[in-house]
Amino acid sequence: MLKSVVRAVGASVRLSNASTSTVRAAPLRYPVLCAPNSATARPFTRSMWMLSNSGASSGYRPKLFSSKILTPSVSCGCGGLHTEGDKALGDFLTDEIKEEKKIQKSKSLPKMSGGWELEMNGTEAKLIRFVSGDKVTVTFNVNNSIPPNFGEEAEQGQQKPAEEEPEIVSTPNFVVEVTKQGAKHSLVFDCNFPEDEISHGEGEEESDIFAIREVSFQPEGDEDWKETSYTLNTDSLDWALYDHLMDFLADRGVDNTFADELMELSTAIEHQEYIKFLEDLQSFVKCN
């Protein structure tokens, strides 16, 4: 009965925003993690030059990345070029790695509830679960999963105390693939965490924190999305059908709780990969 009331309220909101078509209320923008003190949550501390007001958008490159070739200051067996600029970059990376490890409260990844099994392949993560014969696979990649607005305040030159800095939260797009036994095709959902935000007061029903963008049948086991298969875009989809599709996912464990835990997991993976990249860059520059 409560779900029916929620659906009715959602319908009235959509009808007030459009006269010719109905559109589902937009999910939250960048929802906070369930556990603010989670081991994977971290303040916005990245100090790489592209997040500052002298980054790529201004056309300015710091002296660290100057194209001027300096005379090698160190010789080693690798035969590569080593300059004072390389040394400055290496020193900067040492401090950056130290700071990132300081705010990394745990080196282990958080566990997903609901019996999901995690498989990793570089920056790509795959979660697998079996529900009464249905195989549910959720795939996401942490690359480019940090919302760009985290750098807006830095670009404007605003400085805030460390305790007031926003947390970096990874919000990746993800694909849900539902496969039934003996079926030749899987039902595939392309999902994301929308940028649009609808605020709600205390006591109001919480909106969905993720959205379905597209739905399609794809050959079972294929990793590439075939453009020759009909794809249903949800932008102009009837809200009732959209709600049923969301319920379909929720019945298989893909709901708000799952989406929140996915963000927490993705944030931890992204931070690990960021630190690893800095370490690899430092090793490359120093030729270790």
PDB file of C-alpha atoms in Angstrom:
ATOM      1  CA  MET A   1       0.000   0.000   0.000  1.00  0.00           C
ATOM      2  CA  LEU A   2       2.892   2.388   0.871  1.00  0.00           C
ATOM      3  CA  LYS A   3       4.541   1.726  -2.497  1.00  0.00           C
ATOM      4  CA  SER A   4       1.293   2.644  -4.259  1.00  0.00           C
ATOM      5  CA  VAL A   5       1.130   5.940  -2.378  1.00  0.00           C
ATOM      6  CA  VAL A   6       4.763   6.680  -3.301  1.00  0.00           C
ATOM      7  CA  ARG A   7       4.094   5.894  -6.955  1.00  0.00           C
ATOM      8  CA  ALA A   8       1.032   8.169  -6.917  1.00  0.00           C
ATOM      9  CA  VAL A   9       2.972  11.044  -5.405  1.00  0.00           C
ATOM     10  CA  GLY A  10       5.730  10.535  -8.012  1.00  0.00           C
ATOM     11  CA  ALA A  11       3.138  10.585 -10.767  1.00  0.00           C
ATOM     12  CA  SER A  12       1.650  13.893  -9.592  1.00  0.00           C
ATOM     13  CA  VAL A  13       5.110  15.501  -9.569  1.00  0.00           C
ATOM     14  CA  ARG A  14       5.801  14.298 -13.095  1.00  0.00           C
ATOM     15  CA  LEU A  15       2.432  15.469 -14.381  1.00  0.00           C
ATOM     16  CA  SER A  16       3.048  18.956 -13.018  1.00  0.00           C
ATOM     17  CA  ASN A  17       6.321  19.204 -15.014  1.00  0.00           C
ATOM     18  CA  ALA A  18       5.004  18.072 -18.388  1.00  0.00           C
ATOM     19  CA  SER A  19       1.630  18.411 -20.127  1.00  0.00           C
ATOM     20  CA  THR A  20       2.129  16.054 -23.054  1.00  0.00           C
ATOM     21  CA  SER A  21       4.235  13.294 -21.515  1.00  0.00           C
ATOM     22  CA  THR A  22       4.985  11.851 -18.121  1.00  0.00           C
ATOM     23  CA  VAL A  23       8.509  11.677 -16.808  1.00  0.00           C
ATOM     24  CA  ARG A  24       9.741   9.934 -13.679  1.00  0.00           C
ATOM     25  CA  ALA A  25      11.057  12.180 -10.914  1.00  0.00           C
ATOM     26  CA  ALA A  26      14.801  12.579 -11.249  1.00  0.00           C
ATOM     27  CA  PRO A  27      16.926  10.689  -8.717  1.00  0.00           C
ATOM     28  CA  LEU A  28      19.274  12.340  -6.294  1.00  0.00           C
ATOM     29  CA  ARG A  29      22.419  13.939  -7.682  1.00  0.00           C
ATOM     30  CA  TYR A  30      25.397  12.873  -5.651  1.00  0.00           C
ATOM     31  CA  PRO A  31      23.988  10.966  -2.682  1.00  0.00           C
ATOM     32  CA  VAL A  32      26.113  10.636   0.391  1.00  0.00           C
ATOM     33  CA  LEU A  33      27.289   7.237   1.482  1.00  0.00           C
ATOM     34  CA  CYS A  34      25.286   5.411   4.113  1.00  0.00           C
ATOM     35  CA  ALA A  35      28.263   5.445   6.441  1.00  0.00           C
ATOM     36  CA  PRO A  36      29.858   8.893   6.558  1.00  0.00           C
ATOM     37  CA  ASN A  37      32.694   7.486   8.598  1.00  0.00           C
ATOM     38  CA  SER A  38      33.243   4.660   6.156  1.00  0.00           C
ATOM     39  CA  ALA A  39      36.775   3.475   5.621  1.00  0.00           C
ATOM     40  CA  THR A  40      36.463   4.386   1.965  1.00  0.00           C
ATOM     41  CA  ALA A  41      35.214   7.964   2.405  1.00  0.00           C
ATOM     42  CA  ARG A  42      37.935  10.561   2.169  1.00  0.00           C
ATOM     43  CA  PRO A  43      38.140  14.344   2.048  1.00  0.00           C
ATOM     44  CA  PHE A  44      38.879  16.202  -1.156  1.00  0.00           C
ATOM     45  CA  THR A  45      42.642  16.516  -0.866  1.00  0.00           C
ATOM     46  CA  ARG A  46      43.976  15.829  -4.340  1.00  0.00           C
ATOM     47  CA  SER A  47      46.425  18.547  -5.175  1.00  0.00           C
ATOM     48  CA  MET A  48      47.279  17.609  -8.749  1.00  0.00           C
ATOM     49  CA  TRP A  49      47.696  20.756 -10.872  1.00  0.00           C
ATOM     50  CA  MET A  50      44.654  20.166 -13.067  1.00  0.00           C
ATOM     51  CA  LEU A  51      42.318  20.702 -10.095  1.00  0.00           C
ATOM     52  CA  SER A  52      43.722  24.143  -9.292  1.00  0.00           C
ATOM     53  CA  ASN A  53      43.067  27.507 -10.937  1.00  0.00           C
ATOM     54  CA  SER A  54      46.275  27.087 -12.908  1.00  0.00           C
ATOM     55  CA  GLY A  55      45.182  23.821 -14.474  1.00  0.00           C
ATOM     56  CA  ALA A  56      44.388  22.798 -18.023  1.00  0.00           C
ATOM     57  CA  SER A  57      41.381  25.112 -18.359  1.00  0.00           C
ATOM     58  CA  SER A  58      43.523  28.218 -17.991  1.00  0.00           C
ATOM     59  CA  GLY A  59      46.058  27.107 -20.569  1.00  0.00           C
ATOM     60  CA  TYR A  60      48.823  27.420 -17.998  1.00  0.00           C
ATOM     61  CA  ARG A  61      51.280  24.616 -17.361  1.00  0.00           C
ATOM     62  CA  PRO A  62      53.359  24.749 -14.203  1.00  0.00           C
ATOM     63  CA  LYS A  63      57.125  24.773 -14.436  1.00  0.00           C
ATOM     64  CA  LEU A  64      57.003  21.147 -13.388  1.00  0.00           C
ATOM     65  CA  PHE A  65      55.691  20.184 -16.835  1.00  0.00           C
ATOM     66  CA  SER A  66      57.734  22.686 -18.859  1.00  0.00           C
ATOM     67  CA  SER A  67      58.631  21.596 -22.357  1.00  0.00           C
ATOM     68  CA  LYS A  68      62.099  23.019 -21.904  1.00  0.00           C
ATOM     69  CA  ILE A  69      64.613  20.171 -21.902  1.00  0.00           C
ATOM     70  CA  LEU A  70      67.140  20.506 -19.146  1.00  0.00           C
ATOM     71  CA  THR A  71      70.562  19.010 -18.985  1.00  0.00           C
ATOM     72  CA  PRO A  72      70.504  15.588 -17.303  1.00  0.00           C
ATOM     73  CA  SER A  73      71.497  15.997 -13.674  1.00  0.00           C
ATOM     74  CA  VAL A  74      71.697  12.322 -12.774  1.00  0.00           C
ATOM     75  CA  SER A  75      73.137   9.421 -14.675  1.00  0.00           C
ATOM     76  CA  CYS A  76      71.959   5.859 -14.306  1.00  0.00           C
ATOM     77  CA  GLY A  77      72.090   2.569 -16.134  1.00  0.00           C
ATOM     78  CA  CYS A  78      68.725   3.011 -17.890  1.00  0.00           C
ATOM     79  CA  GLY A  79      70.125   5.520 -20.383  1.00  0.00           C
ATOM     80  CA  GLY A  80      67.061   7.749 -19.997  1.00  0.00           C
ATOM     81  CA  LEU A  81      66.871  11.485 -19.460  1.00  0.00           C
ATOM     82  CA  HIS A  82      66.858  12.734 -15.872  1.00  0.00           C
ATOM     83  CA  THR A  83      66.421  16.447 -15.134  1.00  0.00           C
ATOM     84  CA  GLU A  84      65.870  18.777 -12.223  1.00  0.00           C
ATOM     85  CA  GLY A  85      62.238  18.852 -13.308  1.00  0.00           C
ATOM     86  CA  ASP A  86      62.083  15.074 -12.916  1.00  0.00           C
ATOM     87  CA  LYS A  87      63.492  15.387  -9.413  1.00  0.00           C
ATOM     88  CA  ALA A  88      60.922  18.058  -8.513  1.00  0.00           C
ATOM     89  CA  LEU A  89      58.122  15.858  -9.830  1.00  0.00           C
ATOM     90  CA  GLY A  90      59.445  12.885  -7.877  1.00  0.00           C
ATOM     91  CA  ASP A  91      59.583  14.918  -4.661  1.00  0.00           C
ATOM     92  CA  PHE A  92      56.044  16.173  -5.246  1.00  0.00           C
ATOM     93  CA  LEU A  93      54.793  12.622  -5.807  1.00  0.00           C
ATOM     94  CA  THR A  94      56.447  11.452  -2.599  1.00  0.00           C
ATOM     95  CA  ASP A  95      54.434  13.998  -0.614  1.00  0.00           C
ATOM     96  CA  GLU A  96      51.242  13.303  -2.576  1.00  0.00           C
ATOM     97  CA  ILE A  97      51.471   9.540  -2.016  1.00  0.00           C
ATOM     98  CA  LYS A  98      52.137  10.073   1.684  1.00  0.00           C
ATOM     99  CA  GLU A  99      49.041  12.286   2.031  1.00  0.00           C
ATOM    100  CA  GLU A 100      46.792   9.893   0.110  1.00  0.00           C
ATOM    101  CA  LYS A 101      47.905   6.910   2.183  1.00  0.00           C
ATOM    102  CA  LYS A 102      47.324   8.938   5.332  1.00  0.00           C
ATOM    103  CA  ILE A 103      43.626   9.347   4.515  1.00  0.00           C
ATOM    104  CA  GLN A 104      43.267   5.765   3.263  1.00  0.00           C
ATOM    105  CA  LYS A 105      41.852   4.261   6.437  1.00  0.00           C
ATOM    106  CA  SER A 106      41.714   0.716   5.114  1.00  0.00           C
ATOM    107  CA  LYS A 107      43.547  -1.136   2.353  1.00  0.00           C
ATOM    108  CA  SER A 108      40.826  -3.766   2.089  1.00  0.00           C
ATOM    109  CA  LEU A 109      37.732  -3.256  -0.069  1.00  0.00           C
ATOM    110  CA  PRO A 110      34.304  -3.012   1.584  1.00  0.00           C
ATOM    111  CA  LYS A 111      32.032  -6.029   1.296  1.00  0.00           C
ATOM    112  CA  MET A 112      28.765  -5.950  -0.620  1.00  0.00           C
ATOM    113  CA  SER A 113      25.735  -7.306   1.209  1.00  0.00           C
ATOM    114  CA  GLY A 114      23.405  -9.738  -0.538  1.00  0.00           C
ATOM    115  CA  GLY A 115      25.926 -12.416  -1.496  1.00  0.00           C
ATOM    116  CA  TRP A 116      27.573 -10.584  -4.400  1.00  0.00           C
ATOM    117  CA  GLU A 117      30.877 -12.031  -5.614  1.00  0.00           C
ATOM    118  CA  LEU A 118      33.493  -9.500  -6.753  1.00  0.00           C
ATOM    119  CA  GLU A 119      35.793 -10.003  -9.747  1.00  0.00           C
ATOM    120  CA  MET A 120      38.441  -7.408 -10.619  1.00  0.00           C
ATOM    121  CA  ASN A 121      40.192  -6.720 -13.915  1.00  0.00           C
ATOM    122  CA  GLY A 122      42.272  -3.574 -13.543  1.00  0.00           C
ATOM    123  CA  THR A 123      39.872  -0.658 -13.125  1.00  0.00           C
ATOM    124  CA  GLU A 124      36.857  -2.768 -14.106  1.00  0.00           C
ATOM    125  CA  ALA A 125      34.822  -4.494 -11.416  1.00  0.00           C
ATOM    126  CA  LYS A 126      32.200  -7.176 -11.874  1.00  0.00           C
ATOM    127  CA  LEU A 127      29.637  -8.219  -9.246  1.00  0.00           C
ATOM    128  CA  ILE A 128      27.849 -11.547  -9.718  1.00  0.00           C
ATOM    129  CA  ARG A 129      24.853 -12.964  -7.882  1.00  0.00           C
ATOM    130  CA  PHE A 130      22.444 -15.857  -8.465  1.00  0.00           C
ATOM    131  CA  VAL A 131      18.769 -15.399  -7.557  1.00  0.00           C
ATOM    132  CA  SER A 132      16.537 -18.460  -7.988  1.00  0.00           C
ATOM    133  CA  GLY A 133      18.132 -19.466 -11.273  1.00  0.00           C
ATOM    134  CA  ASP A 134      18.655 -15.934 -12.579  1.00  0.00           C
ATOM    135  CA  LYS A 135      22.260 -14.816 -12.969  1.00  0.00           C
ATOM    136  CA  VAL A 136      22.676 -11.102 -12.233  1.00  0.00           C
ATOM    137  CA  THR A 137      25.922  -9.453 -13.314  1.00  0.00           C
ATOM    138  CA  VAL A 138      26.768  -5.827 -12.569  1.00  0.00           C
ATOM    139  CA  THR A 139      29.804  -4.323 -14.319  1.00  0.00           C
ATOM    140  CA  PHE A 140      31.361  -0.901 -13.764  1.00  0.00           C
ATOM    141  CA  ASN A 141      34.661   0.913 -14.364  1.00  0.00           C
ATOM    142  CA  VAL A 142      36.125   3.452 -11.942  1.00  0.00           C
ATOM    143  CA  ASN A 143      37.832   5.475 -14.692  1.00  0.00           C
ATOM    144  CA  ASN A 144      36.272   8.949 -15.022  1.00  0.00           C
ATOM    145  CA  SER A 145      33.878   8.155 -12.168  1.00  0.00           C
ATOM    146  CA  ILE A 146      34.647  11.225 -10.018  1.00  0.00           C
ATOM    147  CA  PRO A 147      32.077  14.003 -10.671  1.00  0.00           C
ATOM    148  CA  PRO A 148      33.832  17.006 -12.249  1.00  0.00           C
ATOM    149  CA  ASN A 149      32.189  19.538  -9.905  1.00  0.00           C
ATOM    150  CA  PHE A 150      34.537  18.498  -7.094  1.00  0.00           C
ATOM    151  CA  GLY A 151      37.147  20.785  -8.673  1.00  0.00           C
ATOM    152  CA  GLU A 152      34.887  23.827  -9.077  1.00  0.00           C
ATOM    153  CA  GLU A 153      35.761  25.393  -5.730  1.00  0.00           C
ATOM    154  CA  ALA A 154      39.468  24.821  -6.313  1.00  0.00           C
ATOM    155  CA  GLU A 155      39.193  26.455  -9.733  1.00  0.00           C
ATOM    156  CA  GLN A 156      37.531  29.481  -8.140  1.00  0.00           C
ATOM    157  CA  GLY A 157      40.394  29.794  -5.682  1.00  0.00           C
ATOM    158  CA  GLN A 158      38.232  29.144  -2.641  1.00  0.00           C
ATOM    159  CA  GLN A 159      39.966  27.610   0.326  1.00  0.00           C
ATOM    160  CA  LYS A 160      38.159  25.709   3.051  1.00  0.00           C
ATOM    161  CA  PRO A 161      39.332  24.071   6.250  1.00  0.00           C
ATOM    162  CA  ALA A 162      40.141  20.375   5.826  1.00  0.00           C
ATOM    163  CA  GLU A 163      37.119  19.340   7.887  1.00  0.00           C
ATOM    164  CA  GLU A 164      34.799  21.300   5.565  1.00  0.00           C
ATOM    165  CA  GLU A 165      36.182  19.962   2.293  1.00  0.00           C
ATOM    166  CA  PRO A 166      33.785  17.742   0.318  1.00  0.00           C
ATOM    167  CA  GLU A 167      34.347  14.024   0.195  1.00  0.00           C
ATOM    168  CA  ILE A 168      35.417  12.403  -3.046  1.00  0.00           C
ATOM    169  CA  VAL A 169      32.746   9.881  -4.048  1.00  0.00           C
ATOM    170  CA  SER A 170      32.987   7.694  -7.141  1.00  0.00           C
ATOM    171  CA  THR A 171      29.675   7.495  -9.029  1.00  0.00           C
ATOM    172  CA  PRO A 172      30.315   5.217 -12.018  1.00  0.00           C
ATOM    173  CA  ASN A 173      27.893   4.228 -14.725  1.00  0.00           C
ATOM    174  CA  PHE A 174      27.073   0.545 -14.408  1.00  0.00           C
ATOM    175  CA  VAL A 175      25.485  -2.178 -16.519  1.00  0.00           C
ATOM    176  CA  VAL A 176      23.146  -4.808 -15.076  1.00  0.00           C
ATOM    177  CA  GLU A 177      22.810  -8.035 -17.040  1.00  0.00           C
ATOM    178  CA  VAL A 178      20.060 -10.513 -16.110  1.00  0.00           C
ATOM    179  CA  THR A 179      20.387 -13.980 -17.645  1.00  0.00           C
ATOM    180  CA  LYS A 180      17.882 -16.810 -17.334  1.00  0.00           C
ATOM    181  CA  GLN A 181      18.772 -20.477 -17.661  1.00  0.00           C
ATOM    182  CA  GLY A 182      18.606 -21.724 -21.250  1.00  0.00           C
ATOM    183  CA  ALA A 183      17.994 -18.243 -22.666  1.00  0.00           C
ATOM    184  CA  LYS A 184      19.989 -17.084 -25.683  1.00  0.00           C
ATOM    185  CA  HIS A 185      19.686 -13.413 -24.764  1.00  0.00           C
ATOM    186  CA  SER A 186      20.170 -11.414 -21.596  1.00  0.00           C
ATOM    187  CA  LEU A 187      18.127  -8.425 -20.490  1.00  0.00           C
ATOM    188  CA  VAL A 188      20.627  -5.595 -20.076  1.00  0.00           C
ATOM    189  CA  PHE A 189      20.132  -2.313 -18.203  1.00  0.00           C
ATOM    190  CA  ASP A 190      22.447   0.657 -18.684  1.00  0.00           C
ATOM    191  CA  CYS A 191      22.306   2.611 -15.397  1.00  0.00           C
ATOM    192  CA  ASN A 192      23.888   5.729 -13.931  1.00  0.00           C
ATOM    193  CA  PHE A 193      23.853   8.179 -11.041  1.00  0.00           C
ATOM    194  CA  PRO A 194      22.136  11.242 -12.579  1.00  0.00           C
ATOM    195  CA  GLU A 195      23.474  14.754 -12.208  1.00  0.00           C
ATOM    196  CA  ASP A 196      20.004  16.216 -11.618  1.00  0.00           C
ATOM    197  CA  GLU A 197      19.113  16.659  -7.975  1.00  0.00           C
ATOM    198  CA  ILE A 198      15.750  16.863  -6.245  1.00  0.00           C
ATOM    199  CA  SER A 199      15.904  17.839  -2.597  1.00  0.00           C
ATOM    200  CA  HIS A 200      13.407  16.363  -0.178  1.00  0.00           C
ATOM    201  CA  GLY A 201      12.568  17.351   3.349  1.00  0.00           C
ATOM    202  CA  GLU A 202      12.909  15.273   6.450  1.00  0.00           C
ATOM    203  CA  GLY A 203      10.347  12.515   6.601  1.00  0.00           C
ATOM    204  CA  GLU A 204       9.677  12.530   2.862  1.00  0.00           C
ATOM    205  CA  GLU A 205      10.107   9.410   0.777  1.00  0.00           C
ATOM    206  CA  GLU A 206      13.658   9.044  -0.514  1.00  0.00           C
ATOM    207  CA  SER A 207      14.095   9.159  -4.287  1.00  0.00           C
ATOM    208  CA  ASP A 208      15.960   6.542  -6.288  1.00  0.00           C
ATOM    209  CA  ILE A 209      19.673   7.321  -6.223  1.00  0.00           C
ATOM    210  CA  PHE A 210      20.298   5.675  -9.579  1.00  0.00           C
ATOM    211  CA  ALA A 211      18.449   5.629 -12.863  1.00  0.00           C
ATOM    212  CA  ILE A 212      17.956   3.344 -15.860  1.00  0.00           C
ATOM    213  CA  ARG A 213      19.086   5.023 -19.076  1.00  0.00           C
ATOM    214  CA  GLU A 214      18.595   2.226 -21.610  1.00  0.00           C
ATOM    215  CA  VAL A 215      17.262  -1.324 -21.756  1.00  0.00           C
ATOM    216  CA  SER A 216      18.035  -3.895 -24.425  1.00  0.00           C
ATOM    217  CA  PHE A 217      18.220  -7.610 -25.146  1.00  0.00           C
ATOM    218  CA  GLN A 218      21.797  -8.643 -25.903  1.00  0.00           C
ATOM    219  CA  PRO A 219      23.311 -12.027 -26.827  1.00  0.00           C
ATOM    220  CA  GLU A 220      24.193 -13.889 -23.647  1.00  0.00           C
ATOM    221  CA  GLY A 221      27.865 -13.653 -22.778  1.00  0.00           C
ATOM    222  CA  ASP A 222      28.720 -10.837 -25.219  1.00  0.00           C
ATOM    223  CA  GLU A 223      30.729  -8.030 -23.647  1.00  0.00           C
ATOM    224  CA  ASP A 224      30.055  -5.451 -26.378  1.00  0.00           C
ATOM    225  CA  TRP A 225      26.693  -3.739 -26.683  1.00  0.00           C
ATOM    226  CA  LYS A 226      25.360  -4.591 -30.159  1.00  0.00           C
ATOM    227  CA  GLU A 227      23.915  -1.497 -31.826  1.00  0.00           C
ATOM    228  CA  THR A 228      21.824  -3.722 -34.114  1.00  0.00           C
ATOM    229  CA  SER A 229      19.681  -4.835 -31.147  1.00  0.00           C
ATOM    230  CA  TYR A 230      16.705  -2.625 -30.351  1.00  0.00           C
ATOM    231  CA  THR A 231      17.460  -0.342 -27.412  1.00  0.00           C
ATOM    232  CA  LEU A 232      14.735   1.253 -25.309  1.00  0.00           C
ATOM    233  CA  ASN A 233      15.669   4.746 -24.134  1.00  0.00           C
ATOM    234  CA  THR A 234      13.926   5.726 -20.909  1.00  0.00           C
ATOM    235  CA  ASP A 235      13.929   9.498 -21.475  1.00  0.00           C
ATOM    236  CA  SER A 236      10.418   9.419 -22.912  1.00  0.00           C
ATOM    237  CA  LEU A 237       9.299   6.141 -21.361  1.00  0.00           C
ATOM    238  CA  ASP A 238       5.914   5.844 -19.649  1.00  0.00           C
ATOM    239  CA  TRP A 239       6.501   6.221 -15.916  1.00  0.00           C
ATOM    240  CA  ALA A 240       4.492   3.096 -15.031  1.00  0.00           C
ATOM    241  CA  LEU A 241       6.669   0.861 -17.229  1.00  0.00           C
ATOM    242  CA  TYR A 242       9.782   2.543 -15.836  1.00  0.00           C
ATOM    243  CA  ASP A 243       8.627   1.821 -12.277  1.00  0.00           C
ATOM    244  CA  HIS A 244       8.032  -1.836 -13.144  1.00  0.00           C
ATOM    245  CA  LEU A 245      11.560  -2.088 -14.572  1.00  0.00           C
ATOM    246  CA  MET A 246      12.979  -0.572 -11.375  1.00  0.00           C
ATOM    247  CA  ASP A 247      10.984  -3.113  -9.360  1.00  0.00           C
ATOM    248  CA  PHE A 248      12.354  -5.877 -11.606  1.00  0.00           C
ATOM    249  CA  LEU A 249      15.890  -4.837 -10.658  1.00  0.00           C
ATOM    250  CA  ALA A 250      15.018  -4.419  -6.975  1.00  0.00           C
ATOM    251  CA  ASP A 251      13.622  -7.968  -6.847  1.00  0.00           C
ATOM    252  CA  ARG A 252      17.066  -9.163  -7.982  1.00  0.00           C
ATOM    253  CA  GLY A 253      18.995  -7.121  -5.434  1.00  0.00           C
ATOM    254  CA  VAL A 254      19.713  -3.963  -7.419  1.00  0.00           C
ATOM    255  CA  ASP A 255      18.072  -1.237  -5.338  1.00  0.00           C
ATOM    256  CA  ASN A 256      19.035   1.905  -3.413  1.00  0.00           C
ATOM    257  CA  THR A 257      20.967  -0.084  -0.814  1.00  0.00           C
ATOM    258  CA  PHE A 258      22.925  -1.852  -3.524  1.00  0.00           C
ATOM    259  CA  ALA A 259      23.608   1.415  -5.368  1.00  0.00           C
ATOM    260  CA  ASP A 260      24.873   3.065  -2.185  1.00  0.00           C
ATOM    261  CA  GLU A 261      27.193   0.132  -1.443  1.00  0.00           C
ATOM    262  CA  LEU A 262      28.370   0.161  -5.069  1.00  0.00           C
ATOM    263  CA  MET A 263      29.410   3.809  -4.673  1.00  0.00           C
ATOM    264  CA  GLU A 264      31.278   2.934  -1.502  1.00  0.00           C
ATOM    265  CA  LEU A 265      33.054   0.041  -3.212  1.00  0.00           C
ATOM    266  CA  SER A 266      33.826   2.088  -6.326  1.00  0.00           C
ATOM    267  CA  THR A 267      35.214   4.924  -4.195  1.00  0.00           C
ATOM    268  CA  ALA A 268      37.597   2.518  -2.448  1.00  0.00           C
ATOM    269  CA  ILE A 269      38.719   0.933  -5.726  1.00  0.00           C
ATOM    270  CA  GLU A 270      39.230   4.324  -7.386  1.00  0.00           C
ATOM    271  CA  HIS A 271      41.349   5.524  -4.465  1.00  0.00           C
ATOM    272  CA  GLN A 272      43.490   2.391  -4.586  1.00  0.00           C
ATOM    273  CA  GLU A 273      44.010   2.797  -8.327  1.00  0.00           C
ATOM    274  CA  TYR A 274      44.869   6.484  -7.880  1.00  0.00           C
ATOM    275  CA  ILE A 275      47.555   5.698  -5.305  1.00  0.00           C
ATOM    276  CA  LYS A 276      48.906   2.899  -7.490  1.00  0.00           C
ATOM    277  CA  PHE A 277      49.085   5.294 -10.456  1.00  0.00           C
ATOM    278  CA  LEU A 278      51.028   7.838  -8.395  1.00  0.00           C
ATOM    279  CA  GLU A 279      53.456   5.120  -7.265  1.00  0.00           C
ATOM    280  CA  ASP A 280      53.935   3.885 -10.830  1.00  0.00           C
ATOM    281  CA  LEU A 281      54.486   7.453 -12.029  1.00  0.00           C
ATOM    282  CA  GLN A 282      57.036   8.044  -9.289  1.00  0.00           C
ATOM    283  CA  SER A 283      58.844   4.825 -10.168  1.00  0.00           C
ATOM    284  CA  PHE A 284      58.848   5.770 -13.853  1.00  0.00           C
ATOM    285  CA  VAL A 285      60.237   9.248 -13.203  1.00  0.00           C
ATOM    286  CA  LYS A 286      62.877   8.057 -10.766  1.00  0.00           C
ATOM    287  CA  CYS A 287      63.701   5.022 -12.934  1.00  0.00           C
ATOM    288  CA  ASN A 288      63.608   2.640  -9.963  1.00  0.00           C
TER     289      ASN A 288
END
